[in-house]
Amino acid sequence: MGYYVKVEKGVNIFVEDINSTSNKTILFIHGWPANHRMFEYQFNHLPAMGYRCIGIDIRGFGKSSKPWSGYNYDRLADDIRIIIDTLGLEDITLAGHSMGGAISIRYMARYSGYKVSKLALIGAAAPVFTRRQDFPYGKTVEEVDKLIEETYTDRPKMLSDFGDIFFARYLTKSFIDWFHDLGLAASGNATAKCLVSLRDEDLRNDLRLINVPTAILHGKQDKVCSFDFAELMHRSIKGSILIPFEYSGHGLFYCEMDKFNEEVAKFIG
C-alpha cells in the first residue's frame, strides 16, 4: 500500500507500507541516490516472516516531492520524526542504508531514539563520509566535489559510474538498468545537495548518543563506505554488534540477500 505523508507545506513524502497489520515494524531509509525500491528483495521476503515493512522515499527522491531545500541531516531526520508520529509507529526497528544510515544516526541523536527500539545500520555513510585532518578514512572532498560537478553536467553518466562500484557480484544488464533508473527518479538538485551533506556532515558525536541495540551490517568489499567505517561505528556505539558480509560491496542487501534477510530477522527477533 502506497500513500503520502505531509512533512511541511508543499512537501509530501511517499510511503510504501507492506503487511501493515503486523506489530513488528521495520522502517527502511534508503541510501543516495536511490529510493525505497532498492529494498525490493527485502519487501519480497520479510513480510512473509511476519514483519511490517515501511519504505519511504526521502524528499527529492523517488515519488516524493522535490523541494529546492531541506537536504541537511537535521531536516531529513525531522521528516522521519513526522512520519513516525503521523503513522503512530511504536517500538520500531529503524534500518538505514548508506546516507539513509547517516540520517538514521542523526535521528537517534536528535530525538533520543524516539519510538525506536532497535537500529540497523546497513553500509552506513558514517562516522564521516569524507576525510578530515583527524579522520583519514572515506572519500576525499575532491572526489565528492567531482560527483557534484558531474551531477550538474552529466547525471546519467555519474549514476552509471557510481553503479559500477556499488555491487560485488555478477549483475544482469536488466538489473543494472533497473538500478540506474532508481537514481534517475530523483531530482538533480536533491542528488547534488545530498552529496554536499555527505561531504560536510560529521556524525562522530551522534554515534555516542545511540542507546538501543544496534546491528552494523557491512560489506567487506564496500568501495563506497569502506569496512573501516563499520569498525569505527562498532567501537563508538556501546553494545553494538558487527555483522560482516564477506562477499558484498555497498549493495549487501542484494549481493548476499538471503544472508542479509536472515540476519535482519535474527536481530529483530
mmCIF file of C-alpha atoms in Angstrom:
data_model
loop_
_atom_site.group_PDB
_atom_site.id
_atom_site.type_symbol
_atom_site.label_atom_id
_atom_site.label_comp_id
_atom_site.label_asym_id
_atom_site.label_seq_id
_atom_site.Cartn_x
_atom_site.Cartn_y
_atom_site.Cartn_z
ATOM 1 C CA MET A 1 0.000 0.000 0.000
ATOM 2 C CA GLY A 2 1.406 3.367 -1.001
ATOM 3 C CA TYR A 3 0.445 6.785 0.342
ATOM 4 C CA TYR A 4 1.871 10.207 1.160
ATOM 5 C CA VAL A 5 2.715 11.961 4.427
ATOM 6 C CA LYS A 6 2.941 15.757 4.527
ATOM 7 C CA VAL A 7 6.092 16.866 6.351
ATOM 8 C CA GLU A 8 5.861 20.597 5.645
ATOM 9 C CA LYS A 9 3.965 22.917 3.347
ATOM 10 C CA GLY A 10 4.325 21.660 -0.208
ATOM 11 C CA VAL A 11 6.449 18.635 0.737
ATOM 12 C CA ASN A 12 4.894 15.170 0.719
ATOM 13 C CA ILE A 13 6.877 12.011 1.401
ATOM 14 C CA PHE A 14 5.943 8.791 -0.364
ATOM 15 C CA VAL A 15 5.481 5.783 1.917
ATOM 16 C CA GLU A 16 5.253 2.126 0.881
ATOM 17 C CA ASP A 17 3.623 0.162 3.712
ATOM 18 C CA ILE A 18 3.588 -3.643 3.427
ATOM 19 C CA ASN A 19 1.888 -6.016 5.899
ATOM 20 C CA SER A 20 0.586 -3.082 7.935
ATOM 21 C CA THR A 21 -1.291 -5.278 10.436
ATOM 22 C CA SER A 22 1.935 -6.714 11.894
ATOM 23 C CA ASN A 23 3.246 -5.222 15.136
ATOM 24 C CA LYS A 24 6.894 -5.907 14.199
ATOM 25 C CA THR A 25 7.734 -2.812 12.167
ATOM 26 C CA ILE A 26 10.874 -2.059 10.175
ATOM 27 C CA LEU A 27 11.213 1.479 8.817
ATOM 28 C CA PHE A 28 13.677 1.443 5.905
ATOM 29 C CA ILE A 29 15.579 4.610 4.934
ATOM 30 C CA HIS A 30 17.209 4.242 1.521
ATOM 31 C CA GLY A 31 20.629 5.451 0.501
ATOM 32 C CA TRP A 32 21.801 8.037 -2.022
ATOM 33 C CA PRO A 33 20.943 8.207 -4.906
ATOM 34 C CA ALA A 34 18.145 5.603 -4.933
ATOM 35 C CA ASN A 35 14.695 5.311 -3.314
ATOM 36 C CA HIS A 36 12.667 2.812 -1.300
ATOM 37 C CA ARG A 37 12.517 0.397 -4.245
ATOM 38 C CA MET A 38 16.143 -0.576 -3.632
ATOM 39 C CA PHE A 39 14.771 -2.770 -0.816
ATOM 40 C CA GLU A 40 12.572 -4.796 -3.189
ATOM 41 C CA TYR A 41 14.313 -8.037 -2.235
ATOM 42 C CA GLN A 42 13.606 -7.376 1.434
ATOM 43 C CA PHE A 43 9.991 -6.387 0.799
ATOM 44 C CA ASN A 44 9.551 -9.677 -1.096
ATOM 45 C CA HIS A 45 10.568 -11.795 1.889
ATOM 46 C CA LEU A 46 10.444 -10.077 5.286
ATOM 47 C CA PRO A 47 6.645 -9.545 5.322
ATOM 48 C CA ALA A 48 6.225 -13.312 4.856
ATOM 49 C CA MET A 49 8.334 -13.708 8.002
ATOM 50 C CA GLY A 50 5.874 -11.587 9.951
ATOM 51 C CA TYR A 51 7.332 -8.099 9.603
ATOM 52 C CA ARG A 52 5.665 -4.865 8.637
ATOM 53 C CA CYS A 53 7.997 -3.218 6.141
ATOM 54 C CA ILE A 54 7.733 0.527 5.595
ATOM 55 C CA GLY A 55 9.903 2.147 2.955
ATOM 56 C CA ILE A 56 9.990 5.884 2.376
ATOM 57 C CA ASP A 57 11.396 7.998 -0.430
ATOM 58 C CA ILE A 58 13.283 10.823 1.255
ATOM 59 C CA ARG A 59 12.491 14.291 -0.071
ATOM 60 C CA GLY A 60 13.832 14.835 -3.561
ATOM 61 C CA PHE A 61 13.926 11.127 -4.416
ATOM 62 C CA GLY A 62 11.574 8.563 -5.924
ATOM 63 C CA LYS A 63 7.914 9.538 -5.739
ATOM 64 C CA SER A 64 8.337 12.160 -3.002
ATOM 65 C CA SER A 65 8.115 15.911 -3.509
ATOM 66 C CA LYS A 66 11.262 17.526 -4.813
ATOM 67 C CA PRO A 67 11.691 20.830 -2.962
ATOM 68 C CA TRP A 68 14.650 23.117 -3.549
ATOM 69 C CA SER A 69 15.949 22.873 0.022
ATOM 70 C CA GLY A 70 15.920 20.705 3.130
ATOM 71 C CA TYR A 71 18.651 18.175 2.370
ATOM 72 C CA ASN A 72 20.772 18.501 5.501
ATOM 73 C CA TYR A 73 20.697 15.651 8.009
ATOM 74 C CA ASP A 74 18.706 17.622 10.599
ATOM 75 C CA ARG A 75 15.826 18.334 8.217
ATOM 76 C CA LEU A 76 15.846 14.787 6.846
ATOM 77 C CA ALA A 77 15.717 13.447 10.417
ATOM 78 C CA ASP A 78 12.824 15.824 11.123
ATOM 79 C CA ASP A 79 10.940 14.282 8.197
ATOM 80 C CA ILE A 80 11.372 10.828 9.748
ATOM 81 C CA ARG A 81 10.039 12.089 13.088
ATOM 82 C CA ILE A 82 6.923 13.484 11.402
ATOM 83 C CA ILE A 83 6.344 10.211 9.540
ATOM 84 C CA ILE A 84 6.674 8.190 12.755
ATOM 85 C CA ASP A 85 4.200 10.470 14.545
ATOM 86 C CA THR A 86 1.755 10.630 11.629
ATOM 87 C CA LEU A 87 1.650 6.835 11.297
ATOM 88 C CA GLY A 88 1.550 6.322 15.062
ATOM 89 C CA LEU A 89 4.521 3.967 14.963
ATOM 90 C CA GLU A 90 5.845 2.390 18.164
ATOM 91 C CA ASP A 91 8.698 0.058 19.045
ATOM 92 C CA ILE A 92 10.203 0.102 15.546
ATOM 93 C CA THR A 93 13.447 -1.064 14.027
ATOM 94 C CA LEU A 94 14.989 1.823 12.084
ATOM 95 C CA ALA A 95 17.036 0.444 9.181
ATOM 96 C CA GLY A 96 19.127 2.857 7.133
ATOM 97 C CA HIS A 97 21.407 2.165 4.184
ATOM 98 C CA SER A 98 24.382 4.389 3.296
ATOM 99 C CA MET A 99 23.196 8.012 3.580
ATOM 100 C CA GLY A 100 19.967 6.576 4.996
ATOM 101 C CA GLY A 101 22.111 5.105 7.756
ATOM 102 C CA ALA A 102 23.658 8.512 8.354
ATOM 103 C CA ILE A 103 20.211 10.120 8.559
ATOM 104 C CA SER A 104 19.109 7.367 10.956
ATOM 105 C CA ILE A 105 22.088 8.092 13.213
ATOM 106 C CA ARG A 106 21.215 11.800 13.241
ATOM 107 C CA TYR A 107 17.600 10.898 14.050
ATOM 108 C CA MET A 108 18.700 8.790 17.019
ATOM 109 C CA ALA A 109 20.830 11.617 18.396
ATOM 110 C CA ARG A 110 18.450 14.473 17.602
ATOM 111 C CA TYR A 111 15.348 12.756 19.008
ATOM 112 C CA SER A 112 16.896 10.465 21.634
ATOM 113 C CA GLY A 113 15.783 7.426 19.653
ATOM 114 C CA TYR A 114 12.100 8.382 19.825
ATOM 115 C CA LYS A 115 9.908 5.286 19.205
ATOM 116 C CA VAL A 116 12.926 3.251 18.029
ATOM 117 C CA SER A 117 13.728 0.037 19.891
ATOM 118 C CA LYS A 118 16.447 -1.274 17.544
ATOM 119 C CA LEU A 119 18.735 0.236 14.913
ATOM 120 C CA ALA A 120 20.170 -1.463 11.816
ATOM 121 C CA LEU A 121 22.966 0.396 10.028
ATOM 122 C CA ILE A 122 23.488 -1.028 6.544
ATOM 123 C CA GLY A 123 26.676 0.063 4.785
ATOM 124 C CA ALA A 124 26.171 3.346 6.616
ATOM 125 C CA ALA A 125 27.928 6.526 5.472
ATOM 126 C CA ALA A 126 29.283 7.192 8.946
ATOM 127 C CA PRO A 127 31.013 8.341 11.103
ATOM 128 C CA VAL A 128 32.157 10.773 8.367
ATOM 129 C CA PHE A 129 31.901 10.223 4.622
ATOM 130 C CA THR A 130 34.934 12.333 3.703
ATOM 131 C CA ARG A 131 38.452 12.541 5.048
ATOM 132 C CA ARG A 132 39.380 15.208 7.591
ATOM 133 C CA GLN A 133 42.620 16.220 9.245
ATOM 134 C CA ASP A 134 41.659 13.974 12.168
ATOM 135 C CA PHE A 135 39.805 11.339 10.098
ATOM 136 C CA PRO A 136 41.877 9.507 7.461
ATOM 137 C CA TYR A 137 39.038 7.344 6.104
ATOM 138 C CA GLY A 138 36.475 7.709 3.338
ATOM 139 C CA LYS A 139 36.379 9.666 0.115
ATOM 140 C CA THR A 140 38.349 12.846 -0.409
ATOM 141 C CA VAL A 141 36.474 16.129 -0.579
ATOM 142 C CA GLU A 142 37.719 16.439 -4.151
ATOM 143 C CA GLU A 143 36.154 13.102 -5.100
ATOM 144 C CA VAL A 144 32.767 14.206 -3.796
ATOM 145 C CA ASP A 145 33.111 17.617 -5.446
ATOM 146 C CA LYS A 146 33.682 15.776 -8.723
ATOM 147 C CA LEU A 147 30.445 13.816 -8.207
ATOM 148 C CA ILE A 148 28.612 17.085 -7.568
ATOM 149 C CA GLU A 149 30.050 18.627 -10.734
ATOM 150 C CA GLU A 150 29.099 15.535 -12.757
ATOM 151 C CA THR A 151 25.582 15.635 -11.305
ATOM 152 C CA TYR A 152 25.164 19.094 -12.802
ATOM 153 C CA THR A 153 26.761 18.234 -16.154
ATOM 154 C CA ASP A 154 26.007 14.551 -16.938
ATOM 155 C CA ARG A 155 23.951 12.948 -14.185
ATOM 156 C CA PRO A 156 23.156 9.745 -16.142
ATOM 157 C CA LYS A 157 26.878 9.033 -16.609
ATOM 158 C CA MET A 158 27.627 9.868 -12.972
ATOM 159 C CA LEU A 159 24.949 7.405 -11.861
ATOM 160 C CA SER A 160 26.235 4.749 -14.241
ATOM 161 C CA ASP A 161 29.805 5.124 -12.973
ATOM 162 C CA PHE A 162 28.603 5.009 -9.359
ATOM 163 C CA GLY A 163 26.579 1.889 -10.076
ATOM 164 C CA ASP A 164 29.723 0.177 -11.369
ATOM 165 C CA ILE A 165 31.282 0.196 -7.862
ATOM 166 C CA PHE A 166 28.081 -0.429 -5.887
ATOM 167 C CA PHE A 167 27.810 -4.223 -6.036
ATOM 168 C CA ALA A 168 30.349 -7.040 -5.727
ATOM 169 C CA ARG A 169 28.613 -9.779 -7.699
ATOM 170 C CA TYR A 170 27.570 -10.512 -11.261
ATOM 171 C CA LEU A 171 24.617 -8.392 -12.358
ATOM 172 C CA THR A 172 22.428 -8.783 -15.416
ATOM 173 C CA LYS A 173 22.105 -5.798 -17.728
ATOM 174 C CA SER A 174 18.422 -5.686 -16.830
ATOM 175 C CA PHE A 175 19.251 -5.306 -13.143
ATOM 176 C CA ILE A 176 21.864 -2.633 -13.873
ATOM 177 C CA ASP A 177 19.312 -0.689 -15.929
ATOM 178 C CA TRP A 178 16.708 -1.034 -13.167
ATOM 179 C CA PHE A 179 19.098 0.234 -10.502
ATOM 180 C CA HIS A 180 20.175 3.109 -12.756
ATOM 181 C CA ASP A 181 16.539 4.146 -13.153
ATOM 182 C CA LEU A 182 16.168 4.411 -9.363
ATOM 183 C CA GLY A 183 18.778 7.163 -9.363
ATOM 184 C CA LEU A 184 17.225 8.947 -12.332
ATOM 185 C CA ALA A 185 13.907 9.154 -10.434
ATOM 186 C CA ALA A 186 15.483 11.711 -8.083
ATOM 187 C CA SER A 187 15.829 15.390 -8.920
ATOM 188 C CA GLY A 188 19.268 16.578 -9.952
ATOM 189 C CA ASN A 189 19.088 19.262 -7.280
ATOM 190 C CA ALA A 190 18.402 16.735 -4.494
ATOM 191 C CA THR A 191 21.111 14.431 -5.818
ATOM 192 C CA ALA A 192 23.689 17.226 -5.657
ATOM 193 C CA LYS A 193 22.593 18.733 -2.337
ATOM 194 C CA CYS A 194 22.652 15.356 -0.607
ATOM 195 C CA LEU A 195 26.227 14.981 -1.838
ATOM 196 C CA VAL A 196 27.004 18.289 -0.130
ATOM 197 C CA SER A 197 25.563 16.870 3.097
ATOM 198 C CA LEU A 198 27.529 13.648 2.717
ATOM 199 C CA ARG A 199 30.678 15.701 2.172
ATOM 200 C CA ASP A 200 30.207 18.121 5.067
ATOM 201 C CA GLU A 201 28.279 16.385 7.866
ATOM 202 C CA ASP A 202 30.025 14.764 10.854
ATOM 203 C CA LEU A 203 28.302 12.095 12.961
ATOM 204 C CA ARG A 204 31.056 11.221 15.413
ATOM 205 C CA ASN A 205 29.332 12.854 18.357
ATOM 206 C CA ASP A 206 25.931 11.456 17.310
ATOM 207 C CA LEU A 207 27.164 7.865 17.484
ATOM 208 C CA ARG A 208 27.903 8.134 21.193
ATOM 209 C CA LEU A 209 24.287 9.096 21.892
ATOM 210 C CA ILE A 210 22.799 5.884 20.494
ATOM 211 C CA ASN A 211 21.483 3.721 23.326
ATOM 212 C CA VAL A 212 19.395 0.998 21.670
ATOM 213 C CA PRO A 213 20.545 -2.416 20.403
ATOM 214 C CA THR A 214 22.339 -1.736 17.129
ATOM 215 C CA ALA A 215 23.387 -4.066 14.324
ATOM 216 C CA ILE A 216 26.054 -2.870 11.903
ATOM 217 C CA LEU A 217 25.741 -4.793 8.632
ATOM 218 C CA HIS A 218 28.548 -4.005 6.210
ATOM 219 C CA GLY A 219 30.148 -5.474 3.092
ATOM 220 C CA LYS A 220 33.833 -6.353 3.390
ATOM 221 C CA GLN A 221 34.308 -5.292 -0.260
ATOM 222 C CA ASP A 222 32.468 -1.969 0.034
ATOM 223 C CA LYS A 223 34.065 0.619 -2.287
ATOM 224 C CA VAL A 224 31.705 3.446 -1.285
ATOM 225 C CA CYS A 225 31.818 3.226 2.515
ATOM 226 C CA SER A 226 34.855 1.154 3.414
ATOM 227 C CA PHE A 227 34.697 -1.554 6.073
ATOM 228 C CA ASP A 228 36.767 0.778 8.266
ATOM 229 C CA PHE A 229 33.520 2.702 8.763
ATOM 230 C CA ALA A 230 31.834 -0.385 10.216
ATOM 231 C CA GLU A 231 34.654 -0.989 12.676
ATOM 232 C CA LEU A 232 34.655 2.651 13.770
ATOM 233 C CA MET A 233 30.878 2.646 14.308
ATOM 234 C CA HIS A 234 31.140 -0.625 16.223
ATOM 235 C CA ARG A 235 33.669 0.925 18.599
ATOM 236 C CA SER A 236 31.600 4.086 19.027
ATOM 237 C CA ILE A 237 28.148 2.554 19.648
ATOM 238 C CA LYS A 238 28.022 0.840 23.014
ATOM 239 C CA GLY A 239 26.852 -2.770 22.831
ATOM 240 C CA SER A 240 26.561 -2.820 19.040
ATOM 241 C CA ILE A 241 27.094 -5.981 17.017
ATOM 242 C CA LEU A 242 29.084 -6.042 13.782
ATOM 243 C CA ILE A 243 27.883 -8.403 11.049
ATOM 244 C CA PRO A 244 30.357 -8.574 8.144
ATOM 245 C CA PHE A 245 29.331 -9.668 4.654
ATOM 246 C CA GLU A 246 32.406 -11.264 3.126
ATOM 247 C CA TYR A 247 31.195 -11.307 -0.477
ATOM 248 C CA SER A 248 29.395 -7.968 -0.605
ATOM 249 C CA GLY A 249 30.126 -4.442 -1.674
ATOM 250 C CA HIS A 250 27.931 -1.452 -0.854
ATOM 251 C CA GLY A 251 24.821 -3.297 -2.040
ATOM 252 C CA LEU A 252 24.937 -6.087 0.552
ATOM 253 C CA PHE A 253 21.137 -6.206 0.622
ATOM 254 C CA TYR A 254 21.365 -7.705 -2.891
ATOM 255 C CA CYS A 255 24.873 -9.208 -3.075
ATOM 256 C CA GLU A 256 24.020 -11.593 -0.214
ATOM 257 C CA MET A 257 20.266 -11.084 0.026
ATOM 258 C CA ASP A 258 19.460 -14.383 1.745
ATOM 259 C CA LYS A 259 22.037 -13.855 4.471
ATOM 260 C CA PHE A 260 21.006 -10.219 4.772
ATOM 261 C CA ASN A 261 17.327 -11.022 5.257
ATOM 262 C CA GLU A 262 18.148 -13.786 7.735
ATOM 263 C CA GLU A 263 20.458 -11.547 9.773
ATOM 264 C CA VAL A 264 17.900 -8.738 9.906
ATOM 265 C CA ALA A 265 15.192 -11.149 11.067
ATOM 266 C CA LYS A 266 17.512 -12.722 13.652
ATOM 267 C CA PHE A 267 18.479 -9.297 15.008
ATOM 268 C CA ILE A 268 14.909 -8.059 15.322
ATOM 269 C CA GLY A 269 13.501 -11.346 16.623
#
